[in-house]
XYZ file of C-alpha atoms in Angstrom:
654
model
C 141.847 -55.494 89.520
C 142.811 -56.383 86.733
C 140.586 -54.819 83.706
C 139.492 -58.030 82.767
C 137.644 -58.576 86.356
C 136.850 -54.415 85.967
C 135.072 -55.202 83.145
C 133.033 -58.016 84.457
C 132.517 -55.954 87.743
C 130.302 -53.318 85.340
C 128.296 -55.286 83.437
C 125.690 -55.472 86.269
C 125.765 -51.996 86.749
C 125.106 -51.546 83.186
C 122.125 -53.543 82.797
C 120.383 -51.960 86.206
C 121.237 -48.195 84.519
C 119.453 -49.375 81.323
C 116.901 -50.916 83.000
C 116.219 -47.811 84.929
C 115.907 -46.003 82.219
C 113.788 -48.187 80.959
C 111.346 -48.213 83.638
C 111.274 -44.327 83.305
C 110.562 -44.451 79.787
C 107.407 -46.215 80.638
C 106.739 -44.406 83.098
C 106.615 -41.543 81.284
C 104.336 -42.706 78.742
C 101.390 -44.182 81.160
C 101.451 -40.551 82.338
C 100.797 -39.327 79.061
C 97.204 -38.837 78.616
C 96.074 -39.049 74.432
C 92.194 -37.805 73.245
C 91.406 -40.496 70.104
C 89.131 -37.463 68.458
C 87.778 -38.607 65.044
C 87.645 -36.560 61.419
C 85.138 -34.233 61.899
C 86.206 -33.255 65.482
C 89.299 -32.771 64.100
C 88.281 -30.263 61.061
C 86.074 -28.258 63.505
C 89.174 -27.462 65.701
C 90.656 -26.571 62.828
C 88.658 -24.274 62.001
C 87.598 -22.586 65.112
C 91.318 -22.286 65.348
C 91.462 -24.179 68.974
C 94.406 -26.145 67.925
C 98.519 -25.880 69.168
C 100.488 -27.846 67.409
C 100.331 -30.498 65.091
C 102.310 -33.674 63.994
C 101.588 -35.653 60.753
C 103.447 -38.848 60.387
C 102.732 -40.891 56.687
C 102.619 -44.979 57.418
C 102.802 -46.081 54.163
C 102.233 -49.703 55.254
C 99.227 -48.753 56.785
C 98.185 -46.233 54.184
C 97.026 -43.478 57.189
C 98.180 -40.500 58.917
C 98.819 -40.632 62.282
C 98.570 -37.094 63.971
C 99.411 -35.956 66.738
C 98.905 -32.360 68.261
C 97.386 -30.467 70.832
C 95.148 -27.787 71.852
C 94.720 -24.930 73.881
C 92.311 -25.910 75.977
C 94.693 -28.882 77.096
C 96.515 -29.811 80.011
C 100.863 -29.989 79.663
C 100.879 -33.783 79.554
C 97.521 -34.313 77.379
C 97.487 -34.708 73.570
C 94.905 -36.306 70.822
C 95.478 -38.349 67.662
C 93.714 -39.129 64.981
C 94.042 -41.937 62.192
C 93.066 -40.970 58.444
C 93.468 -42.730 55.419
C 96.160 -41.538 52.380
C 93.278 -41.153 50.175
C 92.226 -38.389 52.047
C 93.250 -34.672 51.405
C 93.937 -34.112 55.270
C 97.368 -32.494 54.316
C 95.945 -29.790 52.187
C 93.385 -28.649 54.196
C 96.094 -28.887 57.542
C 98.108 -26.249 55.289
C 95.189 -23.768 54.873
C 94.551 -24.223 58.479
C 98.104 -23.196 59.513
C 98.297 -20.360 56.498
C 95.055 -19.218 58.651
C 95.357 -19.359 61.919
C 99.348 -20.270 62.117
C 99.527 -22.784 64.413
C 103.336 -25.273 65.200
C 103.444 -27.747 62.236
C 105.677 -30.041 61.656
C 106.062 -33.595 59.190
C 108.400 -36.651 59.816
C 109.046 -39.201 58.279
C 107.531 -42.978 58.710
C 109.788 -44.534 60.725
C 108.558 -47.881 59.618
C 110.096 -47.070 56.815
C 113.941 -47.823 58.250
C 114.551 -51.328 58.841
C 116.945 -50.300 61.904
C 114.869 -48.308 63.683
C 112.879 -51.264 62.944
C 115.026 -53.041 64.544
C 115.890 -50.476 67.320
C 111.653 -49.756 68.072
C 111.008 -53.284 68.437
C 113.874 -55.840 68.836
C 116.730 -54.299 70.825
C 114.407 -54.177 74.094
C 113.324 -57.940 74.423
C 117.070 -57.743 73.566
C 117.879 -55.974 76.661
C 114.930 -57.876 78.595
C 116.539 -61.382 77.790
C 120.095 -60.352 78.385
C 118.992 -59.254 82.393
C 117.815 -62.138 82.704
C 119.799 -64.848 81.234
C 122.977 -62.434 83.169
C 121.111 -63.206 86.527
C 120.582 -66.587 85.776
C 123.873 -67.217 84.854
C 124.789 -65.911 88.249
C 122.864 -68.520 90.170
C 123.810 -71.354 88.537
C 127.881 -70.088 89.007
C 127.120 -69.854 92.661
C 125.283 -73.074 93.283
C 128.432 -74.846 90.910
C 130.410 -72.901 93.156
C 129.075 -75.163 95.710
C 129.403 -78.776 94.326
C 133.296 -77.575 93.665
C 134.467 -78.675 97.155
C 135.791 -81.767 95.867
C 137.777 -79.823 93.122
C 141.588 -80.225 93.735
C 143.631 -76.989 94.864
C 147.397 -78.312 93.270
C 148.252 -75.073 91.154
C 149.660 -75.619 87.878
C 153.427 -73.986 87.964
C 153.919 -71.303 85.115
C 157.293 -71.260 82.620
C 157.872 -67.632 83.880
C 158.968 -68.488 87.778
C 161.563 -71.727 86.075
C 163.905 -73.289 88.039
C 166.827 -74.920 87.970
C 169.713 -76.367 89.788
C 171.664 -73.042 89.001
C 168.854 -71.181 91.021
C 169.812 -74.186 93.612
C 172.744 -73.624 96.333
C 174.780 -75.888 97.143
C 173.012 -79.414 98.304
C 175.230 -81.310 96.177
C 174.383 -84.677 97.571
C 170.514 -84.077 97.528
C 170.436 -83.490 93.969
C 172.423 -86.016 93.162
C 170.178 -88.334 94.833
C 167.403 -86.419 92.632
C 169.281 -86.346 89.490
C 167.913 -90.014 88.910
C 163.813 -88.856 88.262
C 165.419 -85.749 86.037
C 166.566 -88.895 84.055
C 163.253 -91.007 83.954
C 160.932 -87.516 83.373
C 162.979 -87.273 80.776
C 163.705 -91.163 79.317
C 161.741 -93.348 81.143
C 162.917 -95.825 78.559
C 165.824 -96.247 79.870
C 165.000 -97.931 82.888
C 162.381 -100.010 81.383
C 164.950 -101.739 79.515
C 166.453 -102.772 81.969
C 163.382 -103.173 84.365
C 163.911 -100.777 86.691
C 161.583 -99.085 88.320
C 161.587 -94.984 89.432
C 160.794 -94.083 93.012
C 157.144 -93.383 92.762
C 157.942 -90.572 95.456
C 160.747 -89.098 97.403
C 160.274 -87.127 100.698
C 162.040 -84.346 101.504
C 163.080 -84.146 104.838
C 165.134 -81.265 106.838
C 164.821 -78.530 109.080
C 163.136 -75.055 107.847
C 164.241 -72.909 104.977
C 167.030 -75.616 103.490
C 165.322 -75.149 100.373
C 163.195 -78.409 100.344
C 161.246 -76.652 98.177
C 162.847 -75.045 95.925
C 164.523 -78.526 95.574
C 161.083 -79.578 93.972
C 160.622 -76.607 91.644
C 164.584 -77.256 90.651
C 163.607 -81.097 89.631
C 160.765 -79.977 87.322
C 162.705 -77.412 85.673
C 165.452 -79.458 84.743
C 162.896 -82.388 83.426
C 160.912 -80.020 81.837
C 157.666 -81.052 82.582
C 154.549 -80.373 84.307
C 155.131 -79.223 87.893
C 151.440 -78.904 89.870
C 151.931 -78.096 93.710
C 149.790 -77.954 96.604
C 149.863 -77.674 100.052
C 148.810 -80.805 102.926
C 146.766 -78.306 104.383
C 144.523 -77.975 101.211
C 143.346 -81.168 101.340
C 141.044 -80.781 104.864
C 137.859 -79.387 104.483
C 135.600 -79.571 107.001
C 133.015 -82.064 104.815
C 134.014 -85.505 105.099
C 135.075 -86.900 102.335
C 135.990 -83.355 100.267
C 139.351 -84.095 100.846
C 139.827 -87.857 99.213
C 137.942 -86.345 96.201
C 140.684 -83.923 96.232
C 143.296 -85.993 95.454
C 141.716 -88.464 93.229
C 141.498 -84.877 90.904
C 144.481 -83.995 91.382
C 145.504 -87.413 90.373
C 143.210 -87.303 87.325
C 144.578 -84.302 86.528
C 147.997 -85.445 86.365
C 147.530 -88.681 84.576
C 146.653 -86.537 81.751
C 149.477 -84.159 81.894
C 152.078 -87.198 82.357
C 154.494 -87.351 82.715
C 154.693 -85.055 85.397
C 155.174 -84.233 89.380
C 152.866 -83.447 91.786
C 155.080 -81.433 95.048
C 152.979 -81.956 98.619
C 154.377 -79.433 101.139
C 153.951 -80.124 105.375
C 152.527 -83.152 104.082
C 152.188 -83.956 107.702
C 148.985 -82.001 107.361
C 147.172 -85.270 105.662
C 150.015 -87.599 106.918
C 149.724 -88.183 110.169
C 150.004 -91.868 111.584
C 145.590 -93.047 111.736
C 144.326 -93.927 115.435
C 146.568 -92.019 117.257
C 145.839 -89.278 119.685
C 144.250 -88.468 122.973
C 140.957 -88.074 121.299
C 140.971 -90.361 118.940
C 141.675 -90.440 114.943
C 140.386 -87.278 112.332
C 137.484 -89.251 110.037
C 138.262 -86.491 107.283
C 141.992 -85.928 107.839
C 142.385 -90.013 108.124
C 139.848 -90.947 104.807
C 142.377 -88.005 102.623
C 145.422 -90.010 104.133
C 143.601 -93.246 102.823
C 142.948 -92.089 99.651
C 147.453 -90.984 99.159
C 147.665 -94.319 99.885
C 145.684 -96.168 97.616
C 146.538 -93.466 94.004
C 150.494 -93.916 95.206
C 150.781 -97.723 95.400
C 147.414 -98.616 94.915
C 145.324 -101.569 92.205
C 145.195 -98.078 89.760
C 147.911 -97.321 87.695
C 149.862 -93.751 88.050
C 152.930 -94.145 85.339
C 154.207 -91.607 84.635
C 153.700 -89.635 87.876
C 155.905 -89.200 91.237
C 154.718 -87.192 94.052
C 157.396 -85.430 96.195
C 156.940 -84.110 99.381
C 158.601 -81.996 101.981
C 158.099 -82.370 106.142
C 160.134 -80.959 109.161
C 158.747 -84.189 110.842
C 158.846 -87.229 109.245
C 159.027 -88.593 112.369
C 154.998 -88.160 112.686
C 154.372 -90.062 109.519
C 152.136 -93.200 109.128
C 154.127 -96.053 108.183
C 152.345 -97.095 105.381
C 152.648 -93.915 103.367
C 156.729 -94.182 104.224
C 157.367 -97.737 102.780
C 158.304 -99.614 99.449
C 155.584 -98.495 96.405
C 154.895 -94.976 98.165
C 157.774 -92.903 99.468
C 160.539 -94.908 98.522
C 163.294 -92.692 99.400
C 163.848 -89.978 101.449
C 166.317 -87.319 100.993
C 167.814 -85.906 104.144
C 167.978 -82.126 103.423
C 170.261 -80.713 106.444
C 171.786 -77.275 107.409
C 174.212 -76.248 104.726
C 178.339 -76.499 105.661
C 180.564 -73.498 105.245
C 181.094 -73.687 101.793
C 177.347 -74.685 100.992
C 176.352 -71.357 102.723
C 178.938 -69.468 100.506
C 177.331 -70.322 97.683
C 173.650 -69.831 98.847
C 175.090 -66.171 99.705
C 176.809 -66.299 96.097
C 172.977 -66.660 95.286
C 171.298 -64.226 96.809
C 173.831 -61.584 96.880
C 173.068 -61.324 92.370
C 171.116 -58.965 92.527
C 172.875 -56.820 95.782
C 175.045 -54.033 95.251
C 178.044 -55.339 98.031
C 181.175 -53.266 98.826
C 184.496 -54.496 97.506
C 185.720 -55.249 101.434
C 182.401 -58.004 101.653
C 183.677 -61.052 102.242
C 181.277 -63.616 101.493
C 183.305 -66.202 102.489
C 184.081 -64.458 105.979
C 180.463 -63.976 106.161
C 180.043 -67.859 105.662
C 181.969 -68.442 108.644
C 180.546 -66.748 111.214
C 177.160 -67.482 110.019
C 177.243 -71.703 111.265
C 174.091 -72.564 111.583
C 171.756 -70.277 109.085
C 169.566 -71.724 107.047
C 169.181 -71.056 103.454
C 166.659 -68.515 104.370
C 168.091 -67.291 106.921
C 170.693 -65.972 105.273
C 168.746 -64.719 101.970
C 166.909 -63.069 105.174
C 170.673 -61.446 106.526
C 171.577 -60.516 103.602
C 167.983 -58.317 102.793
C 167.829 -57.065 106.096
C 171.537 -55.791 106.053
C 170.102 -54.190 102.554
C 167.325 -52.750 104.354
C 169.498 -51.157 107.155
C 172.209 -49.674 104.098
C 169.026 -47.956 102.254
C 167.759 -46.430 105.822
C 171.413 -45.133 106.455
C 171.703 -43.992 103.238
C 174.159 -45.875 101.917
C 175.131 -46.411 98.252
C 176.231 -49.749 99.162
C 175.860 -52.911 101.681
C 178.282 -52.635 104.104
C 180.574 -54.788 105.902
C 178.487 -52.904 109.599
C 174.975 -53.135 107.973
C 176.352 -57.569 107.547
C 177.139 -57.134 111.238
C 174.088 -55.195 112.722
C 171.788 -57.464 109.849
C 173.561 -61.156 112.197
C 172.465 -59.304 115.364
C 169.075 -59.030 114.164
C 168.920 -62.316 112.961
C 170.552 -64.377 116.260
C 169.162 -61.905 118.642
C 166.724 -59.346 117.121
C 167.432 -55.446 116.459
C 169.114 -53.402 118.710
C 167.153 -51.179 121.718
C 168.864 -48.665 121.430
C 166.045 -46.471 123.082
C 166.178 -48.483 126.368
C 168.217 -46.581 128.314
C 170.091 -48.857 131.764
C 170.561 -47.310 135.124
C 174.312 -46.780 135.933
C 173.851 -50.463 137.843
C 172.047 -51.720 135.570
C 174.737 -50.952 132.832
C 177.399 -51.942 135.290
C 176.220 -55.309 135.680
C 175.322 -56.100 132.398
C 179.089 -55.228 131.566
C 180.830 -57.684 133.800
C 177.655 -60.460 132.785
C 179.037 -60.315 128.982
C 182.845 -60.371 130.638
C 182.528 -63.008 132.215
C 181.369 -65.334 129.460
C 183.971 -63.543 127.462
C 186.928 -64.297 129.313
C 185.860 -68.353 129.931
C 185.413 -68.391 126.192
C 188.992 -66.734 125.852
C 190.720 -68.938 128.324
C 189.536 -72.312 127.586
C 191.154 -74.719 125.545
C 187.745 -75.765 123.998
C 185.633 -73.056 124.699
C 184.085 -70.886 121.097
C 186.001 -68.542 119.976
C 184.719 -65.076 121.413
C 183.770 -63.059 118.108
C 181.925 -59.961 119.304
C 180.285 -58.542 122.984
C 178.088 -56.223 123.215
C 175.683 -54.886 126.440
C 172.670 -52.852 124.053
C 169.757 -54.553 124.526
C 169.016 -56.801 121.948
C 165.052 -58.293 121.915
C 164.822 -59.251 124.984
C 168.801 -59.771 125.903
C 170.145 -56.960 127.978
C 173.431 -57.577 126.484
C 174.573 -60.961 124.177
C 178.563 -62.225 123.824
C 178.489 -63.915 120.336
C 180.883 -67.142 120.375
C 181.326 -69.468 117.257
C 183.306 -72.354 117.122
C 186.474 -72.662 116.307
C 185.878 -74.943 113.397
C 183.071 -76.838 112.110
C 181.398 -79.622 113.794
C 179.265 -82.261 113.293
C 179.717 -83.578 117.201
C 181.329 -82.646 120.468
C 182.742 -84.694 122.797
C 181.901 -84.505 126.579
C 185.051 -81.689 127.060
C 183.534 -79.396 124.759
C 179.960 -79.601 126.447
C 181.416 -79.531 129.628
C 182.970 -76.008 129.006
C 180.720 -75.401 126.714
C 177.965 -75.195 130.178
C 181.527 -73.763 132.029
C 181.278 -70.955 129.839
C 176.832 -70.343 130.384
C 177.039 -70.328 133.996
C 180.192 -67.666 133.476
C 178.041 -64.879 133.744
C 176.168 -65.732 136.577
C 179.322 -66.160 138.455
C 181.056 -63.101 137.483
C 178.069 -61.031 138.595
C 178.428 -62.992 142.245
C 182.002 -62.741 142.222
C 181.742 -58.594 141.611
C 179.002 -58.063 143.517
C 178.458 -60.537 145.781
C 174.824 -60.702 144.401
C 172.660 -62.447 141.650
C 170.075 -61.074 139.446
C 167.527 -62.628 137.204
C 169.678 -61.739 133.097
C 170.988 -65.253 133.813
C 167.628 -67.330 133.147
C 168.633 -68.007 129.724
C 171.989 -69.674 130.165
C 170.142 -71.982 133.091
C 167.845 -72.779 130.766
C 170.602 -73.771 127.883
C 173.232 -75.680 130.906
C 170.589 -77.140 132.296
C 169.087 -78.945 129.121
C 172.718 -79.956 127.661
C 173.176 -81.403 131.329
C 170.047 -83.647 131.237
C 171.206 -84.518 127.381
C 174.474 -86.395 129.100
C 173.368 -87.951 130.985
C 170.161 -89.188 129.781
C 170.912 -89.518 125.414
C 174.054 -89.482 125.745
C 176.036 -91.745 128.178
C 178.417 -88.995 129.788
C 177.959 -89.946 133.430
C 179.011 -92.519 135.899
C 175.165 -94.586 134.906
C 177.204 -95.206 132.299
C 176.736 -96.115 128.669
C 173.085 -95.866 129.060
C 170.179 -94.044 127.297
C 167.775 -93.615 129.827
C 165.284 -90.775 127.724
C 164.374 -90.487 123.464
C 162.293 -88.389 121.511
C 159.520 -90.473 120.127
C 155.585 -91.173 120.270
C 152.506 -89.325 120.585
C 151.704 -87.428 117.122
C 149.068 -85.378 118.904
C 150.491 -85.454 122.471
C 152.211 -82.164 124.170
C 155.626 -81.495 124.068
C 156.082 -82.699 128.017
C 154.534 -85.976 126.528
C 156.786 -86.909 123.634
C 159.922 -88.650 126.163
C 159.678 -92.734 126.674
C 161.486 -92.655 129.664
C 163.332 -96.607 130.388
C 163.446 -95.818 134.132
C 162.642 -96.017 137.553
C 161.697 -93.052 140.574
C 165.550 -94.403 142.176
C 167.160 -93.696 138.286
C 165.365 -90.462 138.361
C 167.003 -89.485 141.145
C 170.341 -90.573 140.700
C 169.388 -88.866 137.363
C 169.034 -85.643 139.496
C 172.535 -86.107 140.710
C 173.869 -86.209 138.072
C 172.443 -83.277 136.576
C 173.719 -81.838 139.313
C 177.930 -82.847 139.965
C 178.162 -81.425 136.272
C 176.458 -78.584 137.189
C 178.577 -77.909 140.402
C 181.967 -78.866 138.861
C 181.023 -76.725 136.075
C 179.974 -73.611 138.337
C 183.456 -74.430 140.398
C 185.488 -74.672 136.646
C 184.248 -71.179 135.853
C 184.473 -69.226 138.959
C 188.305 -70.663 139.595
C 188.856 -68.707 136.039
C 186.780 -65.999 136.101
C 188.894 -64.940 139.688
C 192.384 -66.381 137.806
C 191.489 -63.157 135.567
C 190.417 -60.762 137.239
C 191.944 -58.021 135.513
C 190.838 -59.419 132.224
C 187.061 -59.058 133.348
C 187.403 -55.442 135.333
C 189.299 -54.677 132.149
C 186.257 -55.945 129.558
C 183.940 -54.577 132.210
C 185.343 -51.160 132.295
C 185.699 -50.908 128.267
C 182.627 -52.297 127.001
C 180.906 -49.607 129.764
C 182.155 -46.563 128.259
C 181.902 -47.920 124.504
C 179.030 -50.288 124.976
C 180.120 -52.998 121.578
C 183.121 -54.570 120.847
C 184.213 -57.098 117.982
C 187.316 -59.795 117.597
C 189.650 -56.940 116.780
C 189.263 -55.146 119.860
C 188.994 -57.788 122.302
C 192.194 -59.481 121.005
C 193.854 -55.783 121.139
C 193.022 -55.331 124.352
C 194.397 -58.731 125.910
C 197.211 -58.166 124.065
C 198.313 -54.647 125.039
C 195.310 -53.459 127.696
C 193.943 -50.988 125.345
C 191.686 -50.512 122.842
C 193.942 -49.808 119.722
C 194.892 -46.199 118.383
C 191.579 -44.818 116.513
C 193.489 -44.458 112.846
C 193.509 -48.658 113.274
C 190.107 -49.123 114.878
C 188.426 -46.798 112.097
C 185.981 -49.414 110.701
C 186.966 -50.103 106.994
C 183.050 -49.632 106.379
C 182.866 -46.209 107.839
C 186.659 -45.284 105.701
C 184.911 -46.786 102.884
C 181.952 -44.521 103.112
C 183.584 -41.198 103.783
C 185.796 -41.554 100.715
C 183.258 -42.591 98.870
C 181.363 -38.539 100.152
C 184.386 -37.558 99.798
C 184.948 -38.431 96.043
C 181.583 -37.245 95.178
C 181.548 -34.165 96.693
C 184.939 -33.475 94.788
C 183.126 -34.330 91.734
C 184.687 -38.052 90.562
C 183.337 -39.657 87.901
C 182.607 -43.567 88.803
C 183.790 -43.562 92.208
C 180.797 -46.449 93.385
C 182.506 -48.915 90.985
C 186.508 -47.935 92.638
C 188.206 -50.034 95.222
C 189.612 -47.957 98.230
C 192.645 -47.562 96.927
C 191.739 -46.492 93.734
C 189.558 -44.042 95.508
C 192.714 -42.298 97.340
C 194.802 -42.270 94.658
C 192.015 -39.950 92.396
C 190.882 -37.942 95.638
C 194.808 -37.063 96.211
C 194.585 -35.739 92.367
C 191.256 -33.234 92.653
C 193.263 -31.624 95.627
């Protein structure tokens, strides 16, 4: 809570306290009993010695004395009051009575002679009372205004403090080129207008989550140095019909006052879905909002200098009217980064990280195919958290390796204990995957094997493609299925029974086999696409496939799928039977060490045993030990030294 908000919160309490004090004052006044005496009665009381207290106040403006006091027989809250003209010598009489009877006698100045006191007494109470009334009245008005605020746009104007430029956006080289025209137009529109060119009114950024669509839109606004309004598609839709359309109108009205400017609508599919679709019919409020958006972007009104950028993961569900020329003229696909782009992204996110000298971002980029920009940022953040948890001064390669496991398969569950039989079963299962990956020509390269549970997996084998590919051949898909089935085959060969541990492998293998038959035309059914993803915007996933075949063809699809799976199963069995010794060697080593790296696997395959301890020593552990020793020896600047420099300095001090 900031100070301004805190002050506003204290105001009603201050008013309440003052009001209570005023009430207490008036209650005290009402409880006082005042007896009005005549001049003669006062003189009689003075002469009889009945007066115990007298207070005289001269009122020059009224030409009177106000005399207050109390008598001996009065109660505590009782007093008398007398008014006597100033011309009367009453003061002399009081002084004489005081000298004879010795009661309390005081005089005070006329408060009306002081203008400040006059204001305080006569004006302040009215101001205070009026202020209380105004405060509560304004609160009532504000609350009523808020109820009428539904139609106001929720688009927020980005400030310069969080300004983003293309320097902050790693990779996306082609995507940046696509949007650079927008920047040029916003900076110098006359250059385009001179040749009669019309800049796109809208740009739709399409791509998987975490690929940098929002960041790219912010960078466009930062490079052009223009106002940047951002809003989510869900912020338009409300319970009341017509509110969303009103917010769209208000948003474009604000944008016109600040043109040229950018409007960024994130997750536009929340409001831009196709109209008149779904099992239950259309949604009136959402469709009215979409209609208003269509009109504002390319209707009768002119929105010169306003460019709308929108982002979505589901361009296939958007209304066709939203994608026609004149609205979202240009679609920019923001895909997953390749190996060079991943390296650039890692460099951006590593700016504020303390990395060990042994950490090579290029190698990390090679080991993370399929990672989005958000995944890579999360990877380095997880590595930093692990390094802090382990009380390290730098993020080492082992931290990044463990963080990769956490991102892919979830955190390691070291507290979960296997029985000896379960541990052996998992070891042979993972060894089967690894051996098929090592022996098949087109299979992926085995990087790591572990039987430590991660997430819902009892263990896993990390395999990466030998080189980054955008297409897959039939033989590569067949070998991929073979590798997935190898875990079950290994269980069957070495135990004569099977377990439930391969259910995820079967799910992935079946999905690939069905796609080969129905989508890729890689079966005896020929080059025919029998299924395709499309259709119902509001329908479930089971209804999202269009099937262009009869029941007879469906039976043939099942036969072809089974044929592919059976062939791959037999191929996996053949490879594992030919390499039983290697499967056994890997499994026994896993039972003992639980995790094997690529270097250890390669050495084990070549020599039949793990490398000696001094060769196996992890570079990160070695670095950690050297830096700890340097710290104990009091070597200055050891945190910035390389391993070679550390070793030399330690030798000098020893």
